[in-house]
Amino acid sequence: MLSIAVLNSKGGSGKTTIATNLASYYASQDYATVLLDYDSQGSSSRWVESRPKNLAPIHSVPAYQHPGNATRTWMTRLPQGTQRLIIDTPAAVDKLQTEDFIRRADVVVIPVLPSLIDMYAVGDFIRSLYKLKRIRTQQTHVAVIANRVREHTLISKSLDEFIGQLTLSFSGKLRDTQNYVKAAERGVGICDLQRAQVKQDLEQWSTLLAWLDDFEKSPLLAAQSA
């Protein structure tokens, strides 16, 4: 099983957009996919509920809900045979929550917006992550996605320079487009829309998805999963 946590200590970076699009892609490739929703807004869970029945299913776990008489472990248990786990994390995670998500993840994907405030916050967050043993020893890998980018702007150039200074397993970029809004409203991902309309977006996603595929095949992940 490949486990991916979409994580950022700062809210509003587009974590749910990344998480739902990862889930829709893996479901479309016939992987048994689970979307674990820790965000109190429940956006990922509502997205799954609105997903068209003719598309490949995604199992949603509303982990943000209070478990009541059940234990948290029981409530967030995964279905047998899960092949892809996508974790949509909440905003403003504390140190203990961050460490828990890191323990569960093979890869942490960190979306960052093209703004100075977001770059400073993510820089501090990544530095804190590299104090954790799982990150330092590359048991969990770190990927950064520049999100909602408008090319050929001064701030996008600053964002490119910022990401280039980081020590990362992977970095990528997603443009600012209404295609993501349209997809979210319909309970689908970019990969489910008409190809002609989202060609550029699919090309941007392909780099991250290819890296994740290669990472899954690596001997390191196979040893960790054994």
GROMACS .gro file of C-alpha atoms in nm:
model
  226
    1MET     CA    1   0.000   0.000   0.000
    2LEU     CA    2   0.117   0.349  -0.085
    3SER     CA    3   0.020   0.608   0.178
    4ILE     CA    4   0.024   0.980   0.091
    5ALA     CA    5  -0.045   1.256   0.345
    6VAL     CA    6  -0.129   1.602   0.209
    7LEU     CA    7   0.003   1.822   0.485
    8ASN     CA    8   0.066   2.188   0.558
    9SER     CA    9   0.063   2.363   0.895
   10LYS     CA   10  -0.100   2.666   0.731
   11GLY     CA   11  -0.461   2.660   0.613
   12GLY     CA   12  -0.589   2.761   0.272
   13SER     CA   13  -0.309   2.605   0.068
   14GLY     CA   14  -0.532   2.371  -0.134
   15LYS     CA   15  -0.473   2.045   0.053
   16THR     CA   16  -0.820   1.910  -0.027
   17THR     CA   17  -0.777   1.985  -0.398
   18ILE     CA   18  -0.453   1.787  -0.403
   19ALA     CA   19  -0.599   1.503  -0.197
   20THR     CA   20  -0.917   1.461  -0.402
   21ASN     CA   21  -0.731   1.472  -0.732
   22LEU     CA   22  -0.485   1.209  -0.613
   23ALA     CA   23  -0.775   0.991  -0.500
   24SER     CA   24  -0.964   1.030  -0.827
   25TYR     CA   25  -0.655   0.944  -1.030
   26TYR     CA   26  -0.577   0.627  -0.838
   27ALA     CA   27  -0.941   0.518  -0.842
   28SER     CA   28  -0.948   0.571  -1.219
   29GLN     CA   29  -0.648   0.337  -1.243
   30ASP     CA   30  -0.844   0.064  -1.059
   31TYR     CA   31  -0.655   0.092  -0.730
   32ALA     CA   32  -0.859   0.029  -0.416
   33THR     CA   33  -0.843   0.387  -0.289
   34VAL     CA   34  -0.926   0.530   0.053
   35LEU     CA   35  -0.957   0.902   0.130
   36LEU     CA   36  -0.905   0.967   0.500
   37ASP     CA   37  -1.057   1.307   0.586
   38TYR     CA   38  -0.919   1.472   0.901
   39ASP     CA   39  -1.026   1.826   0.806
   40SER     CA   40  -1.308   1.948   1.032
   41GLN     CA   41  -1.478   2.112   0.730
   42GLY     CA   42  -1.537   1.765   0.585
   43SER     CA   43  -1.478   1.888   0.229
   44SER     CA   44  -1.318   1.563   0.109
   45SER     CA   45  -1.603   1.359   0.253
   46ARG     CA   46  -1.866   1.574   0.083
   47TRP     CA   47  -1.671   1.551  -0.241
   48VAL     CA   48  -1.684   1.171  -0.227
   49GLU     CA   49  -2.059   1.182  -0.151
   50SER     CA   50  -2.118   1.391  -0.466
   51ARG     CA   51  -1.905   1.162  -0.684
   52PRO     CA   52  -2.099   1.020  -0.983
   53LYS     CA   53  -2.192   0.655  -0.937
   54ASN     CA   54  -2.060   0.560  -1.281
   55LEU     CA   55  -1.703   0.647  -1.180
   56ALA     CA   56  -1.462   0.420  -0.996
   57PRO     CA   57  -1.548   0.421  -0.624
   58ILE     CA   58  -1.344   0.587  -0.351
   59HIS     CA   59  -1.388   0.478   0.009
   60SER     CA   60  -1.422   0.782   0.236
   61VAL     CA   61  -1.343   0.781   0.608
   62PRO     CA   62  -1.465   1.096   0.794
   63ALA     CA   63  -1.184   1.086   1.051
   64TYR     CA   64  -1.268   1.439   1.169
   65GLN     CA   65  -1.591   1.319   1.330
   66HIS     CA   66  -1.603   1.241   1.701
   67PRO     CA   67  -1.594   0.863   1.735
   68GLY     CA   68  -1.857   0.852   2.013
   69ASN     CA   69  -1.846   0.512   2.183
   70ALA     CA   70  -1.599   0.376   1.927
   71THR     CA   71  -1.224   0.421   1.949
   72ARG     CA   72  -1.044   0.648   1.705
   73THR     CA   73  -0.842   0.348   1.584
   74TRP     CA   74  -1.158   0.151   1.505
   75MET     CA   75  -1.320   0.446   1.330
   76THR     CA   76  -1.022   0.511   1.102
   77ARG     CA   77  -0.954   0.147   1.016
   78LEU     CA   78  -0.892   0.078   0.649
   79PRO     CA   79  -1.082  -0.172   0.435
   80GLN     CA   80  -0.894  -0.491   0.363
   81GLY     CA   81  -0.708  -0.472   0.034
   82THR     CA   82  -0.653  -0.095   0.039
   83GLN     CA   83  -0.387  -0.010  -0.219
   84ARG     CA   84  -0.380   0.369  -0.202
   85LEU     CA   85  -0.436   0.575   0.111
   86ILE     CA   86  -0.474   0.953   0.072
   87ILE     CA   87  -0.481   1.152   0.396
   88ASP     CA   88  -0.639   1.499   0.385
   89THR     CA   89  -0.505   1.666   0.699
   90PRO     CA   90  -0.653   1.960   0.891
   91ALA     CA   91  -0.516   2.313   0.908
   92ALA     CA   92  -0.299   2.422   1.201
   93VAL     CA   93  -0.174   2.076   1.294
   94ASP     CA   94   0.030   2.062   1.613
   95LYS     CA   95   0.356   1.874   1.664
   96LEU     CA   96   0.196   1.552   1.788
   97GLN     CA   97  -0.054   1.545   1.501
   98THR     CA   98   0.222   1.609   1.250
   99GLU     CA   99   0.431   1.324   1.388
  100ASP     CA  100   0.130   1.091   1.371
  101PHE     CA  101   0.062   1.177   1.006
  102ILE     CA  102   0.431   1.134   0.922
  103ARG     CA  103   0.431   0.787   1.080
  104ARG     CA  104   0.138   0.683   0.861
  105ALA     CA  105   0.276   0.822   0.535
  106ASP     CA  106   0.527   0.701   0.280
  107VAL     CA  107   0.511   1.041   0.114
  108VAL     CA  108   0.414   1.384   0.246
  109VAL     CA  109   0.289   1.625  -0.020
  110ILE     CA  110   0.305   1.989   0.089
  111PRO     CA  111   0.113   2.241  -0.124
  112VAL     CA  112   0.239   2.599  -0.109
  113LEU     CA  113   0.076   2.909  -0.256
  114PRO     CA  114   0.267   3.182  -0.442
  115SER     CA  115   0.272   3.435  -0.159
  116LEU     CA  116   0.549   3.548   0.073
  117ILE     CA  117   0.344   3.463   0.382
  118ASP     CA  118   0.287   3.108   0.259
  119MET     CA  119   0.649   3.061   0.157
  120TYR     CA  120   0.778   3.172   0.497
  121ALA     CA  121   0.530   2.946   0.674
  122VAL     CA  122   0.616   2.644   0.460
  123GLY     CA  123   0.988   2.708   0.499
  124ASP     CA  124   0.953   2.696   0.877
  125PHE     CA  125   0.728   2.390   0.853
  126ILE     CA  126   0.971   2.195   0.635
  127ARG     CA  127   1.259   2.279   0.867
  128SER     CA  128   1.057   2.138   1.156
  129LEU     CA  129   0.982   1.823   0.955
  130TYR     CA  130   1.350   1.755   0.896
  131LYS     CA  131   1.399   1.732   1.271
  132LEU     CA  132   1.188   1.414   1.265
  133LYS     CA  133   1.372   1.085   1.229
  134ARG     CA  134   1.141   0.941   0.962
  135ILE     CA  135   1.206   1.242   0.740
  136ARG     CA  136   1.581   1.257   0.805
  137THR     CA  137   1.624   0.887   0.729
  138GLN     CA  138   1.392   0.910   0.425
  139GLN     CA  139   1.145   0.659   0.559
  140THR     CA  140   0.893   0.927   0.469
  141HIS     CA  141   0.971   1.141   0.165
  142VAL     CA  142   0.878   1.507   0.117
  143ALA     CA  143   0.728   1.654  -0.199
  144VAL     CA  144   0.629   2.018  -0.245
  145ILE     CA  145   0.368   2.130  -0.496
  146ALA     CA  146   0.347   2.496  -0.594
  147ASN     CA  147  -0.028   2.544  -0.611
  148ARG     CA  148  -0.249   2.796  -0.796
  149VAL     CA  149   0.046   2.939  -0.985
  150ARG     CA  150   0.011   3.212  -1.247
  151GLU     CA  151   0.310   3.184  -1.475
  152HIS     CA  152   0.530   3.477  -1.571
  153THR     CA  153   0.450   3.676  -1.257
  154LEU     CA  154   0.709   3.810  -1.014
  155ILE     CA  155   0.571   3.608  -0.724
  156SER     CA  156   0.579   3.284  -0.927
  157LYS     CA  157   0.947   3.346  -0.998
  158SER     CA  158   1.006   3.403  -0.628
  159LEU     CA  159   0.825   3.078  -0.554
  160ASP     CA  160   1.044   2.888  -0.804
  161GLU     CA  161   1.355   3.028  -0.633
  162PHE     CA  162   1.219   2.939  -0.290
  163ILE     CA  163   1.145   2.578  -0.385
  164GLY     CA  164   1.482   2.547  -0.555
  165GLN     CA  165   1.652   2.620  -0.222
  166LEU     CA  166   1.472   2.337  -0.040
  167THR     CA  167   1.599   1.984   0.015
  168LEU     CA  168   1.318   1.775  -0.131
  169SER     CA  169   1.246   1.437  -0.283
  170PHE     CA  170   1.024   1.603  -0.545
  171SER     CA  171   0.878   1.939  -0.644
  172GLY     CA  172   0.609   2.023  -0.897
  173LYS     CA  173   0.369   2.295  -1.002
  174LEU     CA  174  -0.005   2.332  -1.065
  175ARG     CA  175  -0.151   2.633  -1.243
  176ASP     CA  176  -0.433   2.858  -1.124
  177THR     CA  177  -0.740   2.748  -1.322
  178GLN     CA  178  -1.115   2.713  -1.281
  179ASN     CA  179  -1.086   2.350  -1.392
  180TYR     CA  180  -1.023   2.250  -1.032
  181VAL     CA  181  -1.333   2.437  -0.915
  182LYS     CA  182  -1.547   2.270  -1.181
  183ALA     CA  183  -1.411   1.928  -1.090
  184ALA     CA  184  -1.469   1.978  -0.717
  185GLU     CA  185  -1.829   2.085  -0.772
  186ARG     CA  186  -1.901   1.760  -0.958
  187GLY     CA  187  -1.721   1.525  -0.721
  188VAL     CA  188  -1.457   1.438  -0.980
  189GLY     CA  189  -1.090   1.503  -1.041
  190ILE     CA  190  -0.901   1.664  -1.326
  191CYS     CA  191  -0.843   1.319  -1.474
  192ASP     CA  192  -1.221   1.268  -1.505
  193LEU     CA  193  -1.284   1.581  -1.715
  194GLN     CA  194  -1.266   1.597  -2.093
  195ARG     CA  195  -0.902   1.563  -2.194
  196ALA     CA  196  -0.909   1.850  -2.440
  197GLN     CA  197  -1.015   2.091  -2.164
  198VAL     CA  198  -0.751   1.986  -1.911
  199LYS     CA  199  -0.453   1.887  -2.127
  200GLN     CA  200  -0.218   2.136  -1.960
  201ASP     CA  201  -0.333   2.035  -1.612
  202LEU     CA  202  -0.282   1.665  -1.686
  203GLU     CA  203   0.069   1.739  -1.810
  204GLN     CA  204   0.149   1.912  -1.480
  205TRP     CA  205   0.006   1.625  -1.277
  206SER     CA  206   0.194   1.367  -1.481
  207THR     CA  207   0.529   1.460  -1.329
  208LEU     CA  208   0.409   1.404  -0.971
  209LEU     CA  209   0.223   1.085  -1.060
  210ALA     CA  210   0.523   0.943  -1.247
  211TRP     CA  211   0.746   1.017  -0.948
  212LEU     CA  212   0.500   0.847  -0.712
  213ASP     CA  213   0.485   0.543  -0.941
  214ASP     CA  214   0.865   0.521  -0.948
  215PHE     CA  215   0.882   0.572  -0.573
  216GLU     CA  216   0.636   0.289  -0.512
  217LYS     CA  217   0.859   0.053  -0.711
  218SER     CA  218   1.170   0.148  -0.514
  219PRO     CA  219   1.336  -0.122  -0.298
  220LEU     CA  220   1.313   0.112   0.003
  221LEU     CA  221   0.933   0.124   0.000
  222ALA     CA  222   0.912  -0.251  -0.061
  223ALA     CA  223   1.132  -0.310   0.245
  224GLN     CA  224   0.924  -0.074   0.461
  225SER     CA  225   0.602  -0.245   0.353
  226ALA     CA  226   0.731  -0.597   0.418
   0.00000   0.00000   0.00000
